[in-house]
CSV table of C-alpha atoms and ligand atoms in Angstrom, one decimal:
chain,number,residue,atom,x,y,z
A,1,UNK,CA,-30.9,15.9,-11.4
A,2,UNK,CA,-28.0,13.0,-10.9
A,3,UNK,CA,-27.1,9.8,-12.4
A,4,UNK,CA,-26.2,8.2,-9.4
A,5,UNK,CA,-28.6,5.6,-8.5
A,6,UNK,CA,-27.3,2.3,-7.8
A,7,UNK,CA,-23.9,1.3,-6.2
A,8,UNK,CA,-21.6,3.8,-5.5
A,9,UNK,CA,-18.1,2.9,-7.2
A,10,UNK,CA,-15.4,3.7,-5.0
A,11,UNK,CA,-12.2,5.0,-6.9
A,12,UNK,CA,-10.3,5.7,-3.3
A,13,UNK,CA,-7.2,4.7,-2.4
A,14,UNK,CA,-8.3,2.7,0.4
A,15,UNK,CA,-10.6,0.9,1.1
A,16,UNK,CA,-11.1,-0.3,-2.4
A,17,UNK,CA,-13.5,-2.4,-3.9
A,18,UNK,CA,-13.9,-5.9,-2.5
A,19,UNK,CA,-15.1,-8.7,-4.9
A,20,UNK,CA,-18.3,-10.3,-4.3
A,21,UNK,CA,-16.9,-13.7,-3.6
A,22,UNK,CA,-15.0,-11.8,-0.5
A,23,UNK,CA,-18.0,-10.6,0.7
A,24,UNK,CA,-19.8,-13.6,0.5
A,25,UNK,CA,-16.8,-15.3,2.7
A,26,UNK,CA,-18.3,-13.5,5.6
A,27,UNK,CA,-21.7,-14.7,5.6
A,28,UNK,CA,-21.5,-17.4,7.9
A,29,UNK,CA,-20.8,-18.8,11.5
A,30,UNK,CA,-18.0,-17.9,13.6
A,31,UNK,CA,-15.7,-20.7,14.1
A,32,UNK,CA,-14.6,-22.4,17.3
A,33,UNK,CA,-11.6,-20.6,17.3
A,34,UNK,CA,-9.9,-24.0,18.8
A,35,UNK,CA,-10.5,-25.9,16.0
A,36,UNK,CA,-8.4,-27.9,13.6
A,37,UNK,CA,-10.2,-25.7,10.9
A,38,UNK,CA,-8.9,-22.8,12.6
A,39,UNK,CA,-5.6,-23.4,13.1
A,40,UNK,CA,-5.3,-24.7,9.4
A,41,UNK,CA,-7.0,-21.2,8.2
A,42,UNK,CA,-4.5,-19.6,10.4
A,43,UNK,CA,-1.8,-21.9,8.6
A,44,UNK,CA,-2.6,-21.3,5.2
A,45,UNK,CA,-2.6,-17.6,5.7
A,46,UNK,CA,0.5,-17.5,6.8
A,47,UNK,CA,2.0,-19.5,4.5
A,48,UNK,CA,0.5,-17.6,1.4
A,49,UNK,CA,1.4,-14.3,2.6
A,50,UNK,CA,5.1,-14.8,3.1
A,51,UNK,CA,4.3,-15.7,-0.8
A,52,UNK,CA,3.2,-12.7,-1.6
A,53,UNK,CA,5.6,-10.8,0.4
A,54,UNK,CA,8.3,-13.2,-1.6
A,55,UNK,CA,10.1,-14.3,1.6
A,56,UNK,CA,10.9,-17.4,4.0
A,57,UNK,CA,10.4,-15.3,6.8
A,58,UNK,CA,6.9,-16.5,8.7
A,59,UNK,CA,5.0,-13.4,9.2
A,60,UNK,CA,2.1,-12.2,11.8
A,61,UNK,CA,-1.7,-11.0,11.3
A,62,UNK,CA,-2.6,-8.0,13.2
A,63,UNK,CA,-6.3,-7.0,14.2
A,64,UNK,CA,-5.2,-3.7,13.0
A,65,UNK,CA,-5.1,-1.1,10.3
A,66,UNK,CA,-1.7,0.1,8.6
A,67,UNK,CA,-1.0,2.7,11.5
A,68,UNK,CA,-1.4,-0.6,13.3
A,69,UNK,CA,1.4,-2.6,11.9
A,70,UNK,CA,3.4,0.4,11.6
A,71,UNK,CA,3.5,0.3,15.2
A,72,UNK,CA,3.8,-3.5,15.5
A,73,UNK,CA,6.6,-2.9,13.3
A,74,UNK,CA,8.5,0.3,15.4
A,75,UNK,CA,7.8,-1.7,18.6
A,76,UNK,CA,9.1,-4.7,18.0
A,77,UNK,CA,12.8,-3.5,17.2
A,78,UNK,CA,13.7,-0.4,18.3
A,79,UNK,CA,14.6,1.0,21.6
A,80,UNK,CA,13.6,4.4,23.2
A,81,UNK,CA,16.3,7.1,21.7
A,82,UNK,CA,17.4,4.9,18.7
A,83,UNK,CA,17.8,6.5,15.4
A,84,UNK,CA,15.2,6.0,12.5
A,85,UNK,CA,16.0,7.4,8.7
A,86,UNK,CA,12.8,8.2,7.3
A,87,UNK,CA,13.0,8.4,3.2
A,88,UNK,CA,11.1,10.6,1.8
A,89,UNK,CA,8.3,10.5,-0.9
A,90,UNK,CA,5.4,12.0,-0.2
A,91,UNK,CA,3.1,11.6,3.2
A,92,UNK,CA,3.4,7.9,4.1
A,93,UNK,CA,7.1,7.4,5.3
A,94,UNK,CA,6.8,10.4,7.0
A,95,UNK,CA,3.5,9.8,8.9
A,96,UNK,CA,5.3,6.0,10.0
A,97,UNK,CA,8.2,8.2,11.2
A,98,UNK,CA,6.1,10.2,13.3
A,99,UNK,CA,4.8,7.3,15.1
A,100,UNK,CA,8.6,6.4,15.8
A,101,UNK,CA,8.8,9.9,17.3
A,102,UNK,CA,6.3,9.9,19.0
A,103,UNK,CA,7.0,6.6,20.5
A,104,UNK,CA,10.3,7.5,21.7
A,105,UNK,CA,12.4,7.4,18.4
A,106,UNK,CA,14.9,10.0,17.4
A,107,UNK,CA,13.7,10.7,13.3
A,108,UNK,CA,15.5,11.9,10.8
A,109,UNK,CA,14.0,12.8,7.7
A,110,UNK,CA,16.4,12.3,4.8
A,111,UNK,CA,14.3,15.2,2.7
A,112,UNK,CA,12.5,14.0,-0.4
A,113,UNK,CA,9.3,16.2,-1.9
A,114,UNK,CA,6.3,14.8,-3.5
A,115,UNK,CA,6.6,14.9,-7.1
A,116,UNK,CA,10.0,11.8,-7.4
A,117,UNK,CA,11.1,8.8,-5.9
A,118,UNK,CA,13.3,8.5,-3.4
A,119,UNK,CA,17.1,8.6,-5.1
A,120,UNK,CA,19.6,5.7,-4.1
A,121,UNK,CA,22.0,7.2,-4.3
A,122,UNK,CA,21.5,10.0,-2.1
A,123,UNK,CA,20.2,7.2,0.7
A,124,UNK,CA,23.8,5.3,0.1
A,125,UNK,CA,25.7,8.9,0.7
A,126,UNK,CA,23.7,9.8,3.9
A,127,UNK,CA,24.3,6.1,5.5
A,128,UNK,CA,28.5,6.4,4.4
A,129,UNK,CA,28.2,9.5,6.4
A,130,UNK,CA,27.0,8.0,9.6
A,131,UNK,CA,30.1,5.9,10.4
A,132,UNK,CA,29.2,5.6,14.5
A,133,UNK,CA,26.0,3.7,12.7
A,134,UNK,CA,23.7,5.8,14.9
A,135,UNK,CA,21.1,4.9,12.6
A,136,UNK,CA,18.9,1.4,13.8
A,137,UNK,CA,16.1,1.6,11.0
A,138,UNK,CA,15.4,3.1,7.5
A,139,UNK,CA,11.8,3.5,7.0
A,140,UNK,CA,10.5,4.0,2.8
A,141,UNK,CA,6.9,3.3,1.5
A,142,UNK,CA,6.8,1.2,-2.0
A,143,UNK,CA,4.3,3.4,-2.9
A,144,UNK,CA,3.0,6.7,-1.3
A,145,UNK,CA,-0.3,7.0,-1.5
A,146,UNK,CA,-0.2,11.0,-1.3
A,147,UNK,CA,1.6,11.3,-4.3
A,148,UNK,CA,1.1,8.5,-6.1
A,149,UNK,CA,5.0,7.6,-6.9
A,150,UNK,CA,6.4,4.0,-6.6
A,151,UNK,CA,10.2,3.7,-5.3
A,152,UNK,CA,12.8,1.7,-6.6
A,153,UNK,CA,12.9,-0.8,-3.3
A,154,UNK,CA,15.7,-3.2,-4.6
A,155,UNK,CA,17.5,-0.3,-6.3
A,156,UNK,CA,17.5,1.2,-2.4
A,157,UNK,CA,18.4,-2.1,-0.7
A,158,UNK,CA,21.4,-1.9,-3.2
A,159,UNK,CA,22.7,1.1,-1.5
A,160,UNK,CA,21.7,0.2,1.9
A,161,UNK,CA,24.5,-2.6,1.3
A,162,UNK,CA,26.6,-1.1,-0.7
A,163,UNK,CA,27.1,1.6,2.0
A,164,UNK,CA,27.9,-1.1,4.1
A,165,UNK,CA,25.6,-0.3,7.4
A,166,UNK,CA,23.4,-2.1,8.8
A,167,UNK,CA,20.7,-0.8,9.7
A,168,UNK,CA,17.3,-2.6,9.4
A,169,UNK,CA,15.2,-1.8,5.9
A,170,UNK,CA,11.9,-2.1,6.8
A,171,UNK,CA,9.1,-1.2,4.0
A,172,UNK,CA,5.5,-0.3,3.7
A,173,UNK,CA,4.0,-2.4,1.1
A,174,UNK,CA,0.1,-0.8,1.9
A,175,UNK,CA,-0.7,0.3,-1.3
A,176,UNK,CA,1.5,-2.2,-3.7
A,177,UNK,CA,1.2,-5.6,-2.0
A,178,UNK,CA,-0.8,-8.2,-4.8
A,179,UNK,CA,-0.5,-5.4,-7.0
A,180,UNK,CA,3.7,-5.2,-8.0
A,181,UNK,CA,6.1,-7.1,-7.9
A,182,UNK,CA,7.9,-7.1,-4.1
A,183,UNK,CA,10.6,-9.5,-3.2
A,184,UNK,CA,11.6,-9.0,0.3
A,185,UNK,CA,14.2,-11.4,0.8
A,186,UNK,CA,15.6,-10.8,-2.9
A,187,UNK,CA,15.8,-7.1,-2.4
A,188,UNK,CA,17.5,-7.2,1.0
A,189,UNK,CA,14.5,-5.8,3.1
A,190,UNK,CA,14.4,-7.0,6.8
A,191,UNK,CA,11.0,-6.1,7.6
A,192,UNK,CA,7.9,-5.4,5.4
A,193,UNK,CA,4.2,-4.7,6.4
A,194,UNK,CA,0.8,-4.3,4.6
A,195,UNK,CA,-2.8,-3.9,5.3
A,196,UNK,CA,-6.1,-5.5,4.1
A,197,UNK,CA,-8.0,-2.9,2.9
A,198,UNK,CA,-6.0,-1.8,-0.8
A,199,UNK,CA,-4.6,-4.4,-3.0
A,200,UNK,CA,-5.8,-7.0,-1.1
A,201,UNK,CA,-9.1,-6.7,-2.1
A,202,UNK,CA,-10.5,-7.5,2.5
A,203,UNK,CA,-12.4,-5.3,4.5
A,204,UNK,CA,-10.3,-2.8,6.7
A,205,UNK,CA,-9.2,-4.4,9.7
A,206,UNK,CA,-6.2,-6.3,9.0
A,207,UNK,CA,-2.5,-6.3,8.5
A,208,UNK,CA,0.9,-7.8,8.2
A,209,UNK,CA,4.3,-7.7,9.1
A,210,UNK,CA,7.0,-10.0,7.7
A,211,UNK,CA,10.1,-10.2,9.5
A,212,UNK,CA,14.0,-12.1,8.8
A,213,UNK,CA,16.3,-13.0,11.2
A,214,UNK,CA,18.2,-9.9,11.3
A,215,UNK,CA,15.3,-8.6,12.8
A,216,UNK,CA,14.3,-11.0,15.0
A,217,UNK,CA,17.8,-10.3,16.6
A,218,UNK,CA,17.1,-6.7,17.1
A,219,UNK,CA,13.5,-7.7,18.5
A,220,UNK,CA,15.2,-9.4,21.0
A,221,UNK,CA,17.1,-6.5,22.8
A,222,UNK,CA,14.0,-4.0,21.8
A,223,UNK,CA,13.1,-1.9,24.4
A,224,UNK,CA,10.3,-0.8,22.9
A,225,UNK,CA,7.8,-3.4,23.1
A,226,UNK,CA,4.6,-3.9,23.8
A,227,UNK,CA,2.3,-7.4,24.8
A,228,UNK,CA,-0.2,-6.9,22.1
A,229,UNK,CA,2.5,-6.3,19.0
A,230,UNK,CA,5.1,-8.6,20.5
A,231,UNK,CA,6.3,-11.1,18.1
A,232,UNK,CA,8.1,-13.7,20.5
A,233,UNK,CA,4.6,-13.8,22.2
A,234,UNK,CA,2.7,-14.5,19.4
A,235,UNK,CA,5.2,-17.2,18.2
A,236,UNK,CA,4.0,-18.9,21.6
A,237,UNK,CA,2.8,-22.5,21.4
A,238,UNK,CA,-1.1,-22.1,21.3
A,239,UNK,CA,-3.2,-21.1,18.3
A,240,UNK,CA,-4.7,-18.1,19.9
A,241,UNK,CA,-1.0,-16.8,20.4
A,242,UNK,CA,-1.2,-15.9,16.6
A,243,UNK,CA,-3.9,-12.9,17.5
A,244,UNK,CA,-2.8,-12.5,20.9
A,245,UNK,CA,-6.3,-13.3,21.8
A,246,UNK,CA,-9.9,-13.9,19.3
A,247,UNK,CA,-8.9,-14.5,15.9
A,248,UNK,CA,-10.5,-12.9,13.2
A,249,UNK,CA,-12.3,-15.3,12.1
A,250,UNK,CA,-14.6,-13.5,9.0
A,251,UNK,CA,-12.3,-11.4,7.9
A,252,UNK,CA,-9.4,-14.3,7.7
A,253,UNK,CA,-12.2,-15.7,5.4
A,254,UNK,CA,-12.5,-12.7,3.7
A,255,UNK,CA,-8.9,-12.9,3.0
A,256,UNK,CA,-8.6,-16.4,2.6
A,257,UNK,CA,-11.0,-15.8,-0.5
A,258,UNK,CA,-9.1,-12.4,-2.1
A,259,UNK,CA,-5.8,-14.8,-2.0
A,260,UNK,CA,-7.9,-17.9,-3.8
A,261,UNK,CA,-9.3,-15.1,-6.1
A,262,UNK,CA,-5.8,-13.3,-6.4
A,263,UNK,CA,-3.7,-16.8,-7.2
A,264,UNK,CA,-6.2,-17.8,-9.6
A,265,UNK,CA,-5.6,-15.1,-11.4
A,266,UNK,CA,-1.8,-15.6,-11.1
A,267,UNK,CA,0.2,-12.8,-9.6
A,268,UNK,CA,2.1,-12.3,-12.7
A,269,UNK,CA,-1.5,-11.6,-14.9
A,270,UNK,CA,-2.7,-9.4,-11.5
A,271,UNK,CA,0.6,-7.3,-12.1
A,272,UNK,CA,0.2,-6.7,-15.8
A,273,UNK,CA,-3.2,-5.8,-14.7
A,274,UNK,CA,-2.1,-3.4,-12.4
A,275,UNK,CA,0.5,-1.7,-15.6
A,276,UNK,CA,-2.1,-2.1,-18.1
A,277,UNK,CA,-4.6,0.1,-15.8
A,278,UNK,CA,-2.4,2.5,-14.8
A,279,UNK,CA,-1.3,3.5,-17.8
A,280,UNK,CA,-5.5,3.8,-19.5
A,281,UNK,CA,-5.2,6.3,-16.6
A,282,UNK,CA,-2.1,8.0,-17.3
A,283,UNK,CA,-2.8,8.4,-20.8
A,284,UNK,CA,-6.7,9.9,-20.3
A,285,UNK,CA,-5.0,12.2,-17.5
A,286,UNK,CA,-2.0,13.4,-20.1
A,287,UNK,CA,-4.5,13.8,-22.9
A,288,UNK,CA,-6.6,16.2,-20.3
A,289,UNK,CA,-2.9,18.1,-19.5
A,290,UNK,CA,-2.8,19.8,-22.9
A,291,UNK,CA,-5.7,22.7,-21.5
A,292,UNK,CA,-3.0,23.7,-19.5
A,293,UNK,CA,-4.6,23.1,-15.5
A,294,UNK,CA,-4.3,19.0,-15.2
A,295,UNK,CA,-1.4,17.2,-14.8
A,296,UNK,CA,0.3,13.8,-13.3
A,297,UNK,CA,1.9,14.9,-10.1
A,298,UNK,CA,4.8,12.2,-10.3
A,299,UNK,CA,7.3,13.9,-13.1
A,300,UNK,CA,9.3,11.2,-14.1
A,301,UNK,CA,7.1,8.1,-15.8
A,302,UNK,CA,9.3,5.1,-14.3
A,303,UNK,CA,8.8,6.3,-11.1
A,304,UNK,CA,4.8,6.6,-11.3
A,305,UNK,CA,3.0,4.0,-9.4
A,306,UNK,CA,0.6,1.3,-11.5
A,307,UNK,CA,-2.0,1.6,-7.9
A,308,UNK,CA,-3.0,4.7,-7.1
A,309,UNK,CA,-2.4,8.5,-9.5
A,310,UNK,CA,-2.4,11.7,-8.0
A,311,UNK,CA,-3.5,14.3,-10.4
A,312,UNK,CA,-2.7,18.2,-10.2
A,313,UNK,CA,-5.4,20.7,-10.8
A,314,UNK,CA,-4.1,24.2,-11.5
A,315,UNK,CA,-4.6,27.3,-9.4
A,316,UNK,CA,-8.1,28.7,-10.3
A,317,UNK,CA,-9.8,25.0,-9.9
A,318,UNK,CA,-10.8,23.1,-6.9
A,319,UNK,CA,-10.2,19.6,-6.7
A,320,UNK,CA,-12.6,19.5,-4.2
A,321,UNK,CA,-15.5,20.9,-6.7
A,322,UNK,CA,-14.5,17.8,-9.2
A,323,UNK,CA,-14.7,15.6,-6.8
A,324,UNK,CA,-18.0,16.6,-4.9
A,325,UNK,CA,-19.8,16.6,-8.5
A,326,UNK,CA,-18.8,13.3,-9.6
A,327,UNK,CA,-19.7,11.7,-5.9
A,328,UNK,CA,-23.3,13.8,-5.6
A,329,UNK,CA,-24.2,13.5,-9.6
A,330,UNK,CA,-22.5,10.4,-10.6
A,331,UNK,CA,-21.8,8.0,-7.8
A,332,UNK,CA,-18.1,8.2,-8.4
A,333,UNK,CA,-15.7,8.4,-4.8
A,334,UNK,CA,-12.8,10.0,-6.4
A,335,UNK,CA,-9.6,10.0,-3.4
A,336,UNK,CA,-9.1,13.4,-1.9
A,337,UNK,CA,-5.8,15.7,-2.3
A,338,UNK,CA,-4.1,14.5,0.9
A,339,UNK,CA,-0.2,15.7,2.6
A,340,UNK,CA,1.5,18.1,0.9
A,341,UNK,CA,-1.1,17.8,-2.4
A,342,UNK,CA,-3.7,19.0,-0.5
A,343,UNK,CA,-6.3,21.4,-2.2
A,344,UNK,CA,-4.0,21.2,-5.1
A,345,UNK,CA,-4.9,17.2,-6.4
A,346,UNK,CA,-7.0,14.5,-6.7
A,347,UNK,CA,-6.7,10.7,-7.2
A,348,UNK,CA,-7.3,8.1,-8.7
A,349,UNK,CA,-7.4,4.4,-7.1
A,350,UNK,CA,-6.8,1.5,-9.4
A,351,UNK,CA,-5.8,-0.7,-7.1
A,352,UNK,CA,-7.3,-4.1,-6.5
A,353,UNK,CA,-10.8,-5.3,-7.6
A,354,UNK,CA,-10.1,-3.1,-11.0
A,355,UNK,CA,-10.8,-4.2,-14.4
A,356,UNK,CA,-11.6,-2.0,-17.3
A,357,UNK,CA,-14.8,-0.8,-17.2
A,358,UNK,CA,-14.1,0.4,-14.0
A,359,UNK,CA,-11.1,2.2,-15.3
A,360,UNK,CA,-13.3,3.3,-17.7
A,361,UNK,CA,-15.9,4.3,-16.6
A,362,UNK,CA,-14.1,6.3,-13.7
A,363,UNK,CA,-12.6,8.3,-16.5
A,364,UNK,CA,-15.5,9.0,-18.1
A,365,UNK,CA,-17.4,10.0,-15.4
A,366,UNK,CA,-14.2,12.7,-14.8
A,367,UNK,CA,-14.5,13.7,-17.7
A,368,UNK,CA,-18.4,14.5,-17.7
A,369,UNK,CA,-17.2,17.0,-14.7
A,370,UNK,CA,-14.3,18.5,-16.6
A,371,UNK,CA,-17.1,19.4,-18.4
A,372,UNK,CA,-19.7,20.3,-16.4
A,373,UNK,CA,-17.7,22.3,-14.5
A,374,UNK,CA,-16.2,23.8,-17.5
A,375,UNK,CA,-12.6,23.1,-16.2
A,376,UNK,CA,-10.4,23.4,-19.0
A,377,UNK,CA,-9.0,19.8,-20.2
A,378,UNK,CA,-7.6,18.3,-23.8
A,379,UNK,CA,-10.6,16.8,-25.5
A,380,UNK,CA,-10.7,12.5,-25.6
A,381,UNK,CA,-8.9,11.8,-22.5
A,382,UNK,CA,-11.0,8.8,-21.7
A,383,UNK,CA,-10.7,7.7,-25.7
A,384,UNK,CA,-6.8,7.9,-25.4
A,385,UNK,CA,-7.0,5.3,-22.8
A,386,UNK,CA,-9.6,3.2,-25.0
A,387,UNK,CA,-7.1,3.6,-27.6
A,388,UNK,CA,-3.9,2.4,-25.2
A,389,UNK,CA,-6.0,-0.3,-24.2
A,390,UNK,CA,-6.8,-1.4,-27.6
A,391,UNK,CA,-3.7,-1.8,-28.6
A,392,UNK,CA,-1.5,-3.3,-25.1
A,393,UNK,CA,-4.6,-6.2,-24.9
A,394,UNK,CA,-4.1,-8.4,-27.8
A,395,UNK,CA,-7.2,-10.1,-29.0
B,1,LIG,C1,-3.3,3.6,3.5
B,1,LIG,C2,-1.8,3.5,3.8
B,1,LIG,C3,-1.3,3.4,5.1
B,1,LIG,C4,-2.2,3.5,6.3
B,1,LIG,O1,-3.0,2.5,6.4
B,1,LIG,P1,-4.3,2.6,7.3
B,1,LIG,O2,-4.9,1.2,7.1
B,1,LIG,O3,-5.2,3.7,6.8
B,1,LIG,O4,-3.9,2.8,8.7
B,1,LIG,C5,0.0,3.3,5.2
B,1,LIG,N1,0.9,3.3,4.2
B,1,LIG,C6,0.4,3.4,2.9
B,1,LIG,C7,1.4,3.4,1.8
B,1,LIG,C8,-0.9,3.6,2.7
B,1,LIG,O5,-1.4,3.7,1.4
């Protein structure tokens, strides 16, 4: 017996779920991708998301997932043997580092695990040390999706300066952008990218990079790039320069709607959102601590991000089990254990398309398989964050 039938109700980090209104974007004819209508989609794209990344920079659409722009971003300044700083939190920085390795990148790994932010101060003490200034590029994610923590981006900028070196910041904004606040230019960050597919609320398939002039002046002695990702060719003077080839077209509709949908809203009221979400979920998962095997990976509760929570299950219990009931018996896609966290968590996705009866209704549905599965949990998890929820929305 299950109570799955209708739509299945995707609780991953990524994709997430997309609004009707975005699907509905789709359903039409391609465009002449010559057109006036084109090149003003194209325009107010562009113009919107250097909005959302909070900076005057103009930034590029890639046909491409995050791994994508993480490369668009690695190609377009660096050289083969420069010197990246990778900050650790989790999986994410680390994973973008290894694509700087393996492109020809010397990485360092200034070591983090995956239970706290990355500290400032430690990044401030490792960049006074390297007074050649060896080191071209720092690479941090806001959030890390293994993990679940958010770091302090301007708090890190801070230190980048006040060590004095300058190196370019360059951030991963994948699983925060339209969902936190992010100010690029306020913060100090040279280069930030994103993808479609989380916050953004668009099918899997696109992302952005958003670059200042200091990095545009590293692009230009870069040795490291590539036709496709190169951002002086796809400043060049015709339209189809922006994709280096066929644009897009349904998913910049797609997109174009998740903006309209996401301003409407107002960024401000999408970001309380975000908090008052989280914390439903942080409060059901704390509630289900007290029998002693579940617990919120990220220690410290500053540094826990409103997007996405990784969720410990103690030795004895399989995440995996949890998960597998509530997908086969309830329709629930709860995000698997991934990087270090691996067999050891789960998460959960509230990132996006998320109001509250999908926050909710995820919980409850976890909680049916605490129980079914008899794994040990504090009684009225879900109620805790009925209760939170009660009380943080005013009628
Ligand atoms: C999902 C994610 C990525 C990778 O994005 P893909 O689109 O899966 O390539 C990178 N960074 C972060 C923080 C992510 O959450």
């Amino acid at each position: 017996m299950t109570v799955r039938a209708g739509r299945e109700f995707l609780a991953t980090p990524g994709p997430t779920t997309m609004p009707d209104e975005v699907l509905r974007a789709m359903h039409r004819p391609a465009l002449d991708i010559y057109s006036e209508q084109m090149v003003n989609l194209t325009d107010g794209l562009l113009c919107d998301l250097s909005k959302l990344f909070a900076t005057k920079s103009r930034p590029y659409i890639y046909i491409a997932n995050g791994h994508g722009a993480w490369e668009a971003v690695l190609s377009n300044v660096l050289s083969r043997g420069d010197k990246v700083l990778v900050l650790e939190s989790g999986l994410f920085a680390r994973a973008w580092g290894n694509a700087a390795s393996a492109m020809g990148a010397e990485v360092e790994v200034l070591k983090g695990d995956s239970r706290r932010a990355v500290q400032p101060e430690e990044v401030e003490t490792r960049l006074r040390a390297d007074t050649p200034h060896t080191i071209k590029a720092i690479l941090v994610a806001q959030v890390d999706t293994a993990s679940g923590v958010v770091n302090d981006i301007e708090a890190i900028g801070k230190a980048v300066r006040a060590a004095g070196h300058p190196a370019l910041y360059m951030v991963d904004t994948v699983a925060s952008l339209g969902c936190m606040p992010f100010e690029m230019d306020r913060w100090g960050v040279d280069v930030a990218m994103s993808g479609s597919q989380k916050g953004m609320m668009t099918p899997p398939g696109l992302s952005f990079v958003a670059a200042n002039e200091r990095a545009r002046a590293a692009h230009r002695s870069a040795g490291m790039r590539t036709p496709y990702w190169d951002w002086t060719e796809r400043d060049g003077a015709e339209h189809y320069h922006r994709y280096a080839g066929t644009a897009p077209v349904h998913l910049l509709f797609a997109l174009r709607q998740a903006i309209d949908t996401l301003f409407e809203e107002g960024l401000t009221n999408a970001f309380r959102r975000h908090q008052l979400l989280a914390e439903a979920v942080r409060r059901a998962v704390t509630t289900w601590g007290e029998g002693g095997v579940l617990g919120l990976n990220i220690a410290e509760p500053c540094q826990r991000s409103n997007t996405v929570t990784a969720v410990l299950v103690g030795s004895g219990y399989d995440p995996a089990k949890l998960q597998q009931y509530c997908n086969e018996k309830c329709g629930l896609v709860l995000g698997i254990g991934i990087g270090d966290l691996q067999g050891l968590s789960f998460r959960i996705a509230h990132m996006g398309h998320v109001n509250a009866p999908m926050i909710l209704g995820t919980l409850g549905v976890i909680e049916v398989a605490l129980n079914a599965l008899r794994i040990p949990h504090g009684k009225g998890g879900t109620e805790a964050a009925i209760t939170y929820l009660g009380g943080a929305v005013s009628a």
